[in-house]
Short mmCIF file of N, CA and C in Angstrom, two decimals:
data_model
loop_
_atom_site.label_atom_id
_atom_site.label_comp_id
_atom_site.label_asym_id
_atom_site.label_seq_id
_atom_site.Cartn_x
_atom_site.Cartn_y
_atom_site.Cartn_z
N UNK A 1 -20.63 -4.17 23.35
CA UNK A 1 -21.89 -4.17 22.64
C UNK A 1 -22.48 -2.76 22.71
N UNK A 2 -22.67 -2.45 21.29
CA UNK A 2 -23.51 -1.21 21.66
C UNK A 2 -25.37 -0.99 22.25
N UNK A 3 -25.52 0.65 23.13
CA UNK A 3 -26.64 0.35 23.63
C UNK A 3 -27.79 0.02 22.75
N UNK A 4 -27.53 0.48 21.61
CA UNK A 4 -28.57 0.21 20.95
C UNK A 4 -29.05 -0.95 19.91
N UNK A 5 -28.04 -1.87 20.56
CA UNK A 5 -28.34 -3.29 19.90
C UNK A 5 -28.54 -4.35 20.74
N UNK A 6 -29.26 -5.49 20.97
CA UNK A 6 -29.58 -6.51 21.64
C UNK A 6 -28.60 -7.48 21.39
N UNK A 7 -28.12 -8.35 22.99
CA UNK A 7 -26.82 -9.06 22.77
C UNK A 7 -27.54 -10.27 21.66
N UNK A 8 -26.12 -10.85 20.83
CA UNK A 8 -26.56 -11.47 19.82
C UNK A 8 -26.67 -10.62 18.30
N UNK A 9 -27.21 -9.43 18.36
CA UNK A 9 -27.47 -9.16 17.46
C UNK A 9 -26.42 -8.42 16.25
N UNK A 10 -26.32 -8.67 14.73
CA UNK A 10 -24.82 -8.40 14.13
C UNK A 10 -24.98 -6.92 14.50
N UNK A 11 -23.63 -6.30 14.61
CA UNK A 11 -23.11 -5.41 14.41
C UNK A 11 -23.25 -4.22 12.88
N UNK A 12 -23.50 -5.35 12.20
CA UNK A 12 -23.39 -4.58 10.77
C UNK A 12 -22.20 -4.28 10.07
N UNK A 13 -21.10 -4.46 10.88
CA UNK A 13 -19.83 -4.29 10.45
C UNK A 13 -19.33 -4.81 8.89
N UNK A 14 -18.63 -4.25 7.97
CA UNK A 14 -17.80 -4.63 6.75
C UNK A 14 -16.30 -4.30 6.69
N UNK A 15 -15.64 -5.45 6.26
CA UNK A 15 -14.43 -5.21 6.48
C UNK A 15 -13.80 -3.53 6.02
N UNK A 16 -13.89 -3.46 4.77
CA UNK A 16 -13.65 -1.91 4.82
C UNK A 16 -14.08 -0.53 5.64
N UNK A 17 -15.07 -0.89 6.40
CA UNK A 17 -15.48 -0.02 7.36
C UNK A 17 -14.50 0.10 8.15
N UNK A 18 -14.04 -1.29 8.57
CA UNK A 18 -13.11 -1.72 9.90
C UNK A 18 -11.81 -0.98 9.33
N UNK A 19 -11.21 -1.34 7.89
CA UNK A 19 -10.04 -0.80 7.27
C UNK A 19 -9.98 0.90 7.61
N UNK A 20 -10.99 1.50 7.18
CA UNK A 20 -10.93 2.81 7.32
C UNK A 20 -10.53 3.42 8.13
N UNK A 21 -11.35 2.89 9.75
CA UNK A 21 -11.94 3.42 10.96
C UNK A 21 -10.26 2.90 11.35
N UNK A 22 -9.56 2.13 10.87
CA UNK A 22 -8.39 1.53 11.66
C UNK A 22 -7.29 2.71 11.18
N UNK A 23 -7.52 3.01 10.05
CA UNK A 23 -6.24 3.59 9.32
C UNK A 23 -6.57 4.84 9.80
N UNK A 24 -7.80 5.68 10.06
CA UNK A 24 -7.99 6.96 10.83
C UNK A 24 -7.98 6.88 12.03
N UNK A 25 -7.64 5.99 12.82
CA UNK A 25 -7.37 6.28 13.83
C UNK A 25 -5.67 5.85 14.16
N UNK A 26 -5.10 5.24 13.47
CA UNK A 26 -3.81 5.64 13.84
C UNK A 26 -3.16 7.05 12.90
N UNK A 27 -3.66 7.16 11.94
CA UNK A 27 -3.33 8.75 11.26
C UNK A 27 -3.53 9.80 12.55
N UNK A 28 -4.49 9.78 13.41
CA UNK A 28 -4.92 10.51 14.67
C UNK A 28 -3.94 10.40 15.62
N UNK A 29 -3.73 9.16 16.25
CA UNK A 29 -3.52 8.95 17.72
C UNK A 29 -2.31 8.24 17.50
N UNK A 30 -1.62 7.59 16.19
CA UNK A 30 -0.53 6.81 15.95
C UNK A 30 -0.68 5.63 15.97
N UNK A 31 0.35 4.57 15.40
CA UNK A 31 0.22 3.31 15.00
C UNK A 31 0.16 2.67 16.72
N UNK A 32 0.57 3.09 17.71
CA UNK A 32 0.71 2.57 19.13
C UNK A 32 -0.56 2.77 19.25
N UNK A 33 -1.11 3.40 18.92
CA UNK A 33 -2.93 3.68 19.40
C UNK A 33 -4.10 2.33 18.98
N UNK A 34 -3.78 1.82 17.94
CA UNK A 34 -4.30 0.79 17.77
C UNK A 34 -4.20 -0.35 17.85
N UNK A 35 -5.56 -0.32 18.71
CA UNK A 35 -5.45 -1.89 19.27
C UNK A 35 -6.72 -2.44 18.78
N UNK A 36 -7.33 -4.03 18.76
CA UNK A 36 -8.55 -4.03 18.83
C UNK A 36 -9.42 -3.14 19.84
N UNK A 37 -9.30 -3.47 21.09
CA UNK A 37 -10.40 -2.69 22.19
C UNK A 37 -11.04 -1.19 21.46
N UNK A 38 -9.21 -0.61 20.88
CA UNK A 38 -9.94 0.77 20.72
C UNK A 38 -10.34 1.07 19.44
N UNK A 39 -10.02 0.22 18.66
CA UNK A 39 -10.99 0.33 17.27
C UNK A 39 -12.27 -0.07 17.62
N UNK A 40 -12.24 -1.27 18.50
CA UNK A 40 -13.73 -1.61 18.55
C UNK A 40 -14.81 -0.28 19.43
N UNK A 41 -14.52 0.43 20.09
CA UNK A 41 -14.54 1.83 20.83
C UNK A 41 -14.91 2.92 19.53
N UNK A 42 -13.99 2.61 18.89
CA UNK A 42 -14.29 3.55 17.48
C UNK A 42 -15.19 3.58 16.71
N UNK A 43 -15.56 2.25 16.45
CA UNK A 43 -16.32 1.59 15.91
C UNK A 43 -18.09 1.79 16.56
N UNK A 44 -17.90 1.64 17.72
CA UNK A 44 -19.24 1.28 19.17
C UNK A 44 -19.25 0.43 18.62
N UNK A 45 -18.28 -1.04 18.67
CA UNK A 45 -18.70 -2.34 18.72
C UNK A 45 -17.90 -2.61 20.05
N UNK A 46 -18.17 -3.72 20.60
CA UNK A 46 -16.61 -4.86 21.59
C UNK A 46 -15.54 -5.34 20.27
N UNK A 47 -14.66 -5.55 20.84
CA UNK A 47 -13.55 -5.87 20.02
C UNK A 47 -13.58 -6.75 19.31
N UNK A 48 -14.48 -8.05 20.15
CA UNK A 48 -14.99 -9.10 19.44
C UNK A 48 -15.52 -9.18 18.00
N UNK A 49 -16.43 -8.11 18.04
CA UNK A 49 -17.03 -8.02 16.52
C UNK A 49 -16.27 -7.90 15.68
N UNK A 50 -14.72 -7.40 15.50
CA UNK A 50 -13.90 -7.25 14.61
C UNK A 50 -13.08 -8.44 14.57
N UNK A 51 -12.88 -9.30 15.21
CA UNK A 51 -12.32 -10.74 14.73
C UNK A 51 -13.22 -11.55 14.12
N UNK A 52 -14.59 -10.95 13.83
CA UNK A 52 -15.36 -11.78 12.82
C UNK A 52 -14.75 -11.68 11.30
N UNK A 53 -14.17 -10.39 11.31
CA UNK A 53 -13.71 -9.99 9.94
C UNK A 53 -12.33 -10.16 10.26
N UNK A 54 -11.36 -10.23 10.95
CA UNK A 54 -10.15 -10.28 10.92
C UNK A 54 -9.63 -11.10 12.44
N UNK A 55 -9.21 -12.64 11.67
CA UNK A 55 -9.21 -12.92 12.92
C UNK A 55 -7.90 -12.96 14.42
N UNK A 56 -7.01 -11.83 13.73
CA UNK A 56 -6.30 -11.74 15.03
C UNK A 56 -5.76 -9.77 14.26
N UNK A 57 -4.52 -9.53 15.41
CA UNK A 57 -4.35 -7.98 14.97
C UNK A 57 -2.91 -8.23 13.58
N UNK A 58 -2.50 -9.65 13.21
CA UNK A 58 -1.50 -9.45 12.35
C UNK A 58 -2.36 -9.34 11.25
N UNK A 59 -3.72 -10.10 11.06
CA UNK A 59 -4.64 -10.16 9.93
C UNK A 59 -5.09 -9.05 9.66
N UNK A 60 -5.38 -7.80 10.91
CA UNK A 60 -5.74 -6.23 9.99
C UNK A 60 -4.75 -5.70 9.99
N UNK A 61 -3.53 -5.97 10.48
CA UNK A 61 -2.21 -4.86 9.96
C UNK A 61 -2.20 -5.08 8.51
N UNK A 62 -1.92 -6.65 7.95
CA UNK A 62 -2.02 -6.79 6.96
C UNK A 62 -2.97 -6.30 5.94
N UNK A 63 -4.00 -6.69 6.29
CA UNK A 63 -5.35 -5.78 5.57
C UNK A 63 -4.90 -4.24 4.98
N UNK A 64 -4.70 -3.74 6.19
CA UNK A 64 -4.31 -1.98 6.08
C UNK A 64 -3.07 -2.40 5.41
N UNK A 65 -1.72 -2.68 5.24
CA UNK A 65 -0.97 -2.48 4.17
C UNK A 65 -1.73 -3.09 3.15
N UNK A 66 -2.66 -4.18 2.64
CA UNK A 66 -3.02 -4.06 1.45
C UNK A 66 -3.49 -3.30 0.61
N UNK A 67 -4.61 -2.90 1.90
CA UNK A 67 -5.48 -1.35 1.59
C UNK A 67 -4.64 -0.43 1.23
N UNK A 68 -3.60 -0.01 1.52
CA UNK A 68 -2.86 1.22 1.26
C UNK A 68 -2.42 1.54 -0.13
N UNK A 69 -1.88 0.28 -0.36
CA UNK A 69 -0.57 -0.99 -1.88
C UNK A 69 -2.53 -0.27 -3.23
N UNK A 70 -2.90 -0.84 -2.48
CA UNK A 70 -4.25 -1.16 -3.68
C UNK A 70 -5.07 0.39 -3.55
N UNK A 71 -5.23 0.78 -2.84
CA UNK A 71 -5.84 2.73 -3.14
C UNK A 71 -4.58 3.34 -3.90
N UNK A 72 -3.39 3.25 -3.50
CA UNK A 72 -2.05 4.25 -4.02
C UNK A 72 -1.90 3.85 -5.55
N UNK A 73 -2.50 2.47 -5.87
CA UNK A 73 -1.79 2.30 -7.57
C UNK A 73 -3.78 1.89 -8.03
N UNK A 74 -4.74 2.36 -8.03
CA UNK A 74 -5.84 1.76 -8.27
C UNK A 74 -6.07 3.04 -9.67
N UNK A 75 -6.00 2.31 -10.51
CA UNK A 75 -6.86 3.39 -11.91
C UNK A 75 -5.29 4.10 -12.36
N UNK A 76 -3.74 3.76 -12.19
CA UNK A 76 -3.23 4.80 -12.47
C UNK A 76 -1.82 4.04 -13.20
N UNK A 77 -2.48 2.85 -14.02
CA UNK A 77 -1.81 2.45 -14.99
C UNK A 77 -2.03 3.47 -16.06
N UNK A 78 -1.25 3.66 -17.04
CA UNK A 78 -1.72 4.06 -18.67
C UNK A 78 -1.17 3.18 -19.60
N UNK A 79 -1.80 2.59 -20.37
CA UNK A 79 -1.47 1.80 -21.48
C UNK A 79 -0.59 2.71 -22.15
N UNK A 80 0.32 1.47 -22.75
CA UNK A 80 1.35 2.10 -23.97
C UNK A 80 2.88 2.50 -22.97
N UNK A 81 2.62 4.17 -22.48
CA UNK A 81 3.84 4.59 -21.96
C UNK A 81 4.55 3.74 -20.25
N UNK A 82 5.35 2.68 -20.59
CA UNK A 82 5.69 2.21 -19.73
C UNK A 82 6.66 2.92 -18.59
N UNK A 83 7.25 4.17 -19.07
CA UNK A 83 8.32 5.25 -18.25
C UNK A 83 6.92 5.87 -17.44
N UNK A 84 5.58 6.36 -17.97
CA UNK A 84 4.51 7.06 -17.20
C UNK A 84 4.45 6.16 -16.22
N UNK A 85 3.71 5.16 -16.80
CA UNK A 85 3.26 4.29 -15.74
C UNK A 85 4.70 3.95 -14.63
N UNK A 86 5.70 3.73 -14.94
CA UNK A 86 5.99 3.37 -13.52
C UNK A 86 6.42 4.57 -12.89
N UNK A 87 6.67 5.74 -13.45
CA UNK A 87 6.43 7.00 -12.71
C UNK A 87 4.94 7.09 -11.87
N UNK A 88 3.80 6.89 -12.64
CA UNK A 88 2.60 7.23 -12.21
C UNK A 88 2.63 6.40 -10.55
N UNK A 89 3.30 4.74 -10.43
CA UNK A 89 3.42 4.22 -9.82
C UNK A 89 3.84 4.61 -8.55
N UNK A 90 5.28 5.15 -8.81
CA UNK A 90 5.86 5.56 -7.51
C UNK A 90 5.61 6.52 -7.05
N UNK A 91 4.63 8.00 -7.45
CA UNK A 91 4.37 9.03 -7.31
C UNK A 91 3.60 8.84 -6.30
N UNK A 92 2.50 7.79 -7.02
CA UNK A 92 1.08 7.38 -6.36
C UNK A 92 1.74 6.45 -4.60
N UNK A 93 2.49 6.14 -4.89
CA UNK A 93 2.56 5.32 -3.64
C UNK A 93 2.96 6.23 -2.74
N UNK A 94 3.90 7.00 -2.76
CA UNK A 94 4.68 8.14 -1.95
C UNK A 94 3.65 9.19 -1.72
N UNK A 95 2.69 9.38 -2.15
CA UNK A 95 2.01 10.65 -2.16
C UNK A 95 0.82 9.51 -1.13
N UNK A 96 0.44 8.27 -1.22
CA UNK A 96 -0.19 7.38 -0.47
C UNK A 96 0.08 7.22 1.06
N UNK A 97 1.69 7.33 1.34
CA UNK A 97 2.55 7.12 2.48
C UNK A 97 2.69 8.47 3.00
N UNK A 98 2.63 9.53 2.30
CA UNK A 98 2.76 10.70 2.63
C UNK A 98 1.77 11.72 3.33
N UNK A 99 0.27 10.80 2.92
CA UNK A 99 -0.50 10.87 3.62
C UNK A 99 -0.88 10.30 5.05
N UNK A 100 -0.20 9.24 4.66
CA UNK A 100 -0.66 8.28 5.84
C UNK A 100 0.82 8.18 6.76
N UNK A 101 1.60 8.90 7.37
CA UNK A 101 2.68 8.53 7.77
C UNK A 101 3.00 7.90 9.04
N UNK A 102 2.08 7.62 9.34
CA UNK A 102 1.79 6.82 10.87
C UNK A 102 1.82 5.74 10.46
N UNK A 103 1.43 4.93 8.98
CA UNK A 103 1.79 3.94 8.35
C UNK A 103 2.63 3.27 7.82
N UNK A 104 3.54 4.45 7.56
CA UNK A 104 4.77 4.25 6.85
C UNK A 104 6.03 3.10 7.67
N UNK A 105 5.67 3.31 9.05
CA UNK A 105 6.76 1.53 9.24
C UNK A 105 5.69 0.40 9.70
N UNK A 106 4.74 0.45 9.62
CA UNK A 106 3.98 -0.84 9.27
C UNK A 106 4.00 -1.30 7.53
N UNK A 107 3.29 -0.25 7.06
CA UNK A 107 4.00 -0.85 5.35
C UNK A 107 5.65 -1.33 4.83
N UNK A 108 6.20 -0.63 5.50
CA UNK A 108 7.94 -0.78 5.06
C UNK A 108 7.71 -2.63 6.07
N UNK A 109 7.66 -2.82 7.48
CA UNK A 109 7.68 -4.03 7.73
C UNK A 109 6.76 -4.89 7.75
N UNK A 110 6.02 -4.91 6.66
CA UNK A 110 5.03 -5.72 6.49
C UNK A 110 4.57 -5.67 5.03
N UNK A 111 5.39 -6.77 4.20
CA UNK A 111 5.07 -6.75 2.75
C UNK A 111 3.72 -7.67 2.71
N UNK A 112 2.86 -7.35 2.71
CA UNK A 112 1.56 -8.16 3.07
C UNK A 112 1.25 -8.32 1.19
N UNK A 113 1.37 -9.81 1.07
CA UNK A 113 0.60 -10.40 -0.25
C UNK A 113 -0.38 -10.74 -0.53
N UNK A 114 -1.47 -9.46 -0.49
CA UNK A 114 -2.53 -9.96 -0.96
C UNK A 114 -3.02 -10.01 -2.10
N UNK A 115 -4.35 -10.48 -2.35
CA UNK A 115 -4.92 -10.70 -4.04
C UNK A 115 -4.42 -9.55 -4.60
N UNK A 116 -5.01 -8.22 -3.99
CA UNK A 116 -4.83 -6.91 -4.68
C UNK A 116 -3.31 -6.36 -4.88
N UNK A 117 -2.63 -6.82 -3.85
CA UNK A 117 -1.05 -6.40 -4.32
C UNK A 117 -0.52 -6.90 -5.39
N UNK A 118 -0.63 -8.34 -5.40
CA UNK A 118 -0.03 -9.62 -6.65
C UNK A 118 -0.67 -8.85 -8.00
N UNK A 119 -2.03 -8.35 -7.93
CA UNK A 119 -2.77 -8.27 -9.03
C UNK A 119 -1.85 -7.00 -9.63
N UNK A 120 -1.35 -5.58 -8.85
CA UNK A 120 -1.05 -4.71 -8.89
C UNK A 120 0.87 -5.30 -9.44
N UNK A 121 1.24 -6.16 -8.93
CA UNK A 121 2.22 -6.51 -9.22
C UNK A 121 2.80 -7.16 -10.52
N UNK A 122 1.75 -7.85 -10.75
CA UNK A 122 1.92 -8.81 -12.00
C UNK A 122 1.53 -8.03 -12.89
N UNK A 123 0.42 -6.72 -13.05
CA UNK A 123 0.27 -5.89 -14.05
C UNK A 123 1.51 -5.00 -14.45
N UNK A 124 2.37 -4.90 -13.32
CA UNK A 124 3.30 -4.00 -13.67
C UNK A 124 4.34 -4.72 -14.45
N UNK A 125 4.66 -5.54 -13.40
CA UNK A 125 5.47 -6.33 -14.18
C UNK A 125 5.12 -6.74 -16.15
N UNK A 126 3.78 -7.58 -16.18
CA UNK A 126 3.57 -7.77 -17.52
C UNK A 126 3.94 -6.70 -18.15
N UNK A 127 3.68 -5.36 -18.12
CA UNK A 127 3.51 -4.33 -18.91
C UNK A 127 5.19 -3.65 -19.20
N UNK A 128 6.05 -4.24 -18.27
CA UNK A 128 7.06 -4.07 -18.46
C UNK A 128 8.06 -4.85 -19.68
N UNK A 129 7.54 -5.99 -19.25
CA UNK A 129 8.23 -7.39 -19.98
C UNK A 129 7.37 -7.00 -21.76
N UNK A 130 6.28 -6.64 -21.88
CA UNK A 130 5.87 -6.45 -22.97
C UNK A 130 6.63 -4.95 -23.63
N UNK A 131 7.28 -4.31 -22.74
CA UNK A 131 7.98 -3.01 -23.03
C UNK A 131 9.82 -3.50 -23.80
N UNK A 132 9.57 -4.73 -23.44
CA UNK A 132 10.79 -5.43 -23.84
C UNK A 132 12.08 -6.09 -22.65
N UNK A 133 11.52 -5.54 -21.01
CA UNK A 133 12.39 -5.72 -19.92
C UNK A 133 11.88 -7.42 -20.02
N UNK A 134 13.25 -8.24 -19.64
CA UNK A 134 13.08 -9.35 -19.19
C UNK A 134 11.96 -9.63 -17.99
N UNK A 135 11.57 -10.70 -17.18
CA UNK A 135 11.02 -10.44 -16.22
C UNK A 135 11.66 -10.33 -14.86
N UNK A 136 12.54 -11.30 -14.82
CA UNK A 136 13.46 -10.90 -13.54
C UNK A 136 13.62 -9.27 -13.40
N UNK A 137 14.21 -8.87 -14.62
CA UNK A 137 14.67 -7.09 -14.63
C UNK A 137 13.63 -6.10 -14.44
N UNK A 138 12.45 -6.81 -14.58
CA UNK A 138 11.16 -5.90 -14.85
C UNK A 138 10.78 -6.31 -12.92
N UNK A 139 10.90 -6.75 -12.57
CA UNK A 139 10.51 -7.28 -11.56
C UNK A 139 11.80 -6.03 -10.47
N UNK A 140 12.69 -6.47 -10.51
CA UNK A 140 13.81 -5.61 -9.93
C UNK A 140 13.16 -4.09 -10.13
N UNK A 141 12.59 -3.74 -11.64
CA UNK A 141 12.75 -2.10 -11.56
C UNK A 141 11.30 -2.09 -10.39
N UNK A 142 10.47 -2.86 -10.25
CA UNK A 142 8.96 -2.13 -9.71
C UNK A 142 9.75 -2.35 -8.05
N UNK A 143 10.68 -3.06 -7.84
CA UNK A 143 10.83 -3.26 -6.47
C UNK A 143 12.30 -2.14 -6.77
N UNK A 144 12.77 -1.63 -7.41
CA UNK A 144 13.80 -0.60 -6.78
C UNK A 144 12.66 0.72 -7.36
N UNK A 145 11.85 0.73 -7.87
CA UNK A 145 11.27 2.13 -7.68
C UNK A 145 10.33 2.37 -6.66
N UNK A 146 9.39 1.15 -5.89
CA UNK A 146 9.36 1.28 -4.67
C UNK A 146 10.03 1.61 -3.64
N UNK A 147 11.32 1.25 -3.74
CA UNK A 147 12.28 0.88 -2.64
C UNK A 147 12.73 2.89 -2.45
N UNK A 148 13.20 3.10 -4.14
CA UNK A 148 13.64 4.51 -4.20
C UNK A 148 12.17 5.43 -2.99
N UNK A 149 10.90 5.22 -3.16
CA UNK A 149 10.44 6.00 -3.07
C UNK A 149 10.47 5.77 -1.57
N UNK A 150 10.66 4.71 -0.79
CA UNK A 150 10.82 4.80 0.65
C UNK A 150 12.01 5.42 0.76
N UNK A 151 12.93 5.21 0.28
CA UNK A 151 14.44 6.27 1.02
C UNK A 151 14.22 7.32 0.48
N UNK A 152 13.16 8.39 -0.08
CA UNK A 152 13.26 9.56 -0.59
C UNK A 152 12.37 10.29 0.52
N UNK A 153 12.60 11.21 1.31
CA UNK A 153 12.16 12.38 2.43
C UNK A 153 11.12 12.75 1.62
N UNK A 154 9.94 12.83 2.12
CA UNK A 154 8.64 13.78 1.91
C UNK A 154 9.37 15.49 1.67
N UNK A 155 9.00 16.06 0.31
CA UNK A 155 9.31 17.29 0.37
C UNK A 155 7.63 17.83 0.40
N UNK A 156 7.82 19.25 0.22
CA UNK A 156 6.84 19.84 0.38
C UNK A 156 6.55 20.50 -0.83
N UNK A 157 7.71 20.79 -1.92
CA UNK A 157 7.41 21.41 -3.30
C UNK A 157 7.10 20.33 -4.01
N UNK A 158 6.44 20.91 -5.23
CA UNK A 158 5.95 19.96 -6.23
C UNK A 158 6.74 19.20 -6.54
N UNK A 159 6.73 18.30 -7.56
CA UNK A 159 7.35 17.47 -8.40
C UNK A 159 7.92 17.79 -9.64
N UNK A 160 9.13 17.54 -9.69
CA UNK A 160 9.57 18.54 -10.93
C UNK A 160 9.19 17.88 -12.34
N UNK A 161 9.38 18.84 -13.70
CA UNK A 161 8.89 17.99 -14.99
C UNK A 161 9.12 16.88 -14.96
N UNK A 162 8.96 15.56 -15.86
CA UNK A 162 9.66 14.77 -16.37
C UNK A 162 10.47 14.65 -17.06
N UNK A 163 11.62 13.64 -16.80
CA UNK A 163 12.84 13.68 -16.58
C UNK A 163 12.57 12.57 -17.83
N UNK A 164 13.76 12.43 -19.21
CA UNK A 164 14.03 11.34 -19.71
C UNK A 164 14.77 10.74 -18.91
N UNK A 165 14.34 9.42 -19.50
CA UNK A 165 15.13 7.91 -18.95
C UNK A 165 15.92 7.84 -19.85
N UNK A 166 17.10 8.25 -20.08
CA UNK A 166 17.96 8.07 -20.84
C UNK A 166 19.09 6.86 -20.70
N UNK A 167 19.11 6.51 -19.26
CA UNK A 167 20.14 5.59 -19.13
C UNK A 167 19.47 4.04 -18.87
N UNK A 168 18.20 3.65 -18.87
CA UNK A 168 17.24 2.63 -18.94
C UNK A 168 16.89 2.41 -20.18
N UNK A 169 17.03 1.07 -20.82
CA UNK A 169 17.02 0.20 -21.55
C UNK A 169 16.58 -0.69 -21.97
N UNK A 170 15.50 -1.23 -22.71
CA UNK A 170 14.60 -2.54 -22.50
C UNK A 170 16.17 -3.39 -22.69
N UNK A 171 15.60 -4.80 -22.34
CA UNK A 171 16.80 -6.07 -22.64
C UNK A 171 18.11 -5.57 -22.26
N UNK A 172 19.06 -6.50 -22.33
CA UNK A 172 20.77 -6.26 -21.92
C UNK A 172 21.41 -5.50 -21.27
N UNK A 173 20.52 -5.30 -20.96
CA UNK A 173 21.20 -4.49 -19.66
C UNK A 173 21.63 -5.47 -18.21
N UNK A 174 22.74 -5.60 -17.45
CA UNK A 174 23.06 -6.52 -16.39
C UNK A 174 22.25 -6.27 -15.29
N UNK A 175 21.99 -6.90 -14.43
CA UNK A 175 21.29 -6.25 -13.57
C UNK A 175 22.18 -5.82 -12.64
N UNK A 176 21.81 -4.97 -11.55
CA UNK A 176 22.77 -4.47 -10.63
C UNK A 176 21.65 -4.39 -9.29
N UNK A 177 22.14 -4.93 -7.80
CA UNK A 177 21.34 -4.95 -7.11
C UNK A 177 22.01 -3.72 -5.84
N UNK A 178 20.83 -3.53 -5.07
CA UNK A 178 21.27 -2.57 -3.96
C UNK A 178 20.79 -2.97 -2.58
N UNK A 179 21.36 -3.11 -2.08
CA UNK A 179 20.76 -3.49 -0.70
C UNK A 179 20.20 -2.47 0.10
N UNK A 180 20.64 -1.27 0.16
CA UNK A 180 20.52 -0.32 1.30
C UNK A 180 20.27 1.09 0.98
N UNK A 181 19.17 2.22 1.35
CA UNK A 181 18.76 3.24 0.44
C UNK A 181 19.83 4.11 0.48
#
């Protein structure tokens, strides 16, 4: 409890406060650094106050990979060019992880489904299938251009022009799966 609040009295806490204060402090001190006690420390709450909003530590890991999924792709659809957009996609996520790399094996083991991911998911997908990709296939490309952007090393130079898609295809194309980056 902090000193300057009377026991009983709320905290004031909002879950995104909690999201923030969680994700900067393992960017700081590392993903081993967070625990409740010491978010709640971070915070000047007891730990307690944060299971009002999340009620155990798998419920804010999850949170924070949602948070991550939903800031990295938020505003960075473009109508029409479906090659932008799922470029814009994987850029945005990698440049998301690239920031946050203390995150990067909590997001890789923890596909957390929340509202905001599905929402982020099903837009891509639709926008694909309306590009002419089946949905299974449209579904495969947003999960192998994710997938690409986890087995690709953080460089430090820019990003080079854009590249035609010359060998991607709406429809008939077979699918081909990969297991391993």
């Amino acid at each position: 409890m902090s000193p300057s609040r009377s026991r009983g009295q709320h905290a004031g806490l909002e879950p995104t406060t909690i999201l923030r204060a969680a994700i900067g402090l393992a960017d700081r001190e590392g993903l081993r650094a967070l625990s409740m006690r010491r978010l709640g420390a971070e915070l000047g709450v007891e730990a307690m106050a944060i299971y009002h909003h999340f009620p155990n530590k798998d419920a804010l890991l999850d949170a924070i990979v949602g948070e991550l999924v939903v800031e990295a792709t938020t505003g960075r659809t473009s109508p029409g060019d479906w090659q932008d957009t799922v470029r814009g996609y994987g850029v945005a996520f990698y440049d998301k992880l690239t920031a946050h790399r203390e995150l990067v094996p909590l997001v890789l083991a923890r596909p957390a489904m929340t509202s905001g991911n599905l929402q982020i998911l099903e837009s891509l997908v639709g926008m694909l299938c309306d590009a002419g990709f089946t949905p299974e296939y449209a579904l495969d490309m947003v999960y192998a251009v994710g997938g690409w952007r986890w087995c690709t090393p953080p460089s430090p130079r820019a990003p080079t022009p854009r590249t035609p898609y010359r060998e991607i295809r709406p429809v008939g194309w077979q699918r081909q799966r990969t297991t391993r980056c």
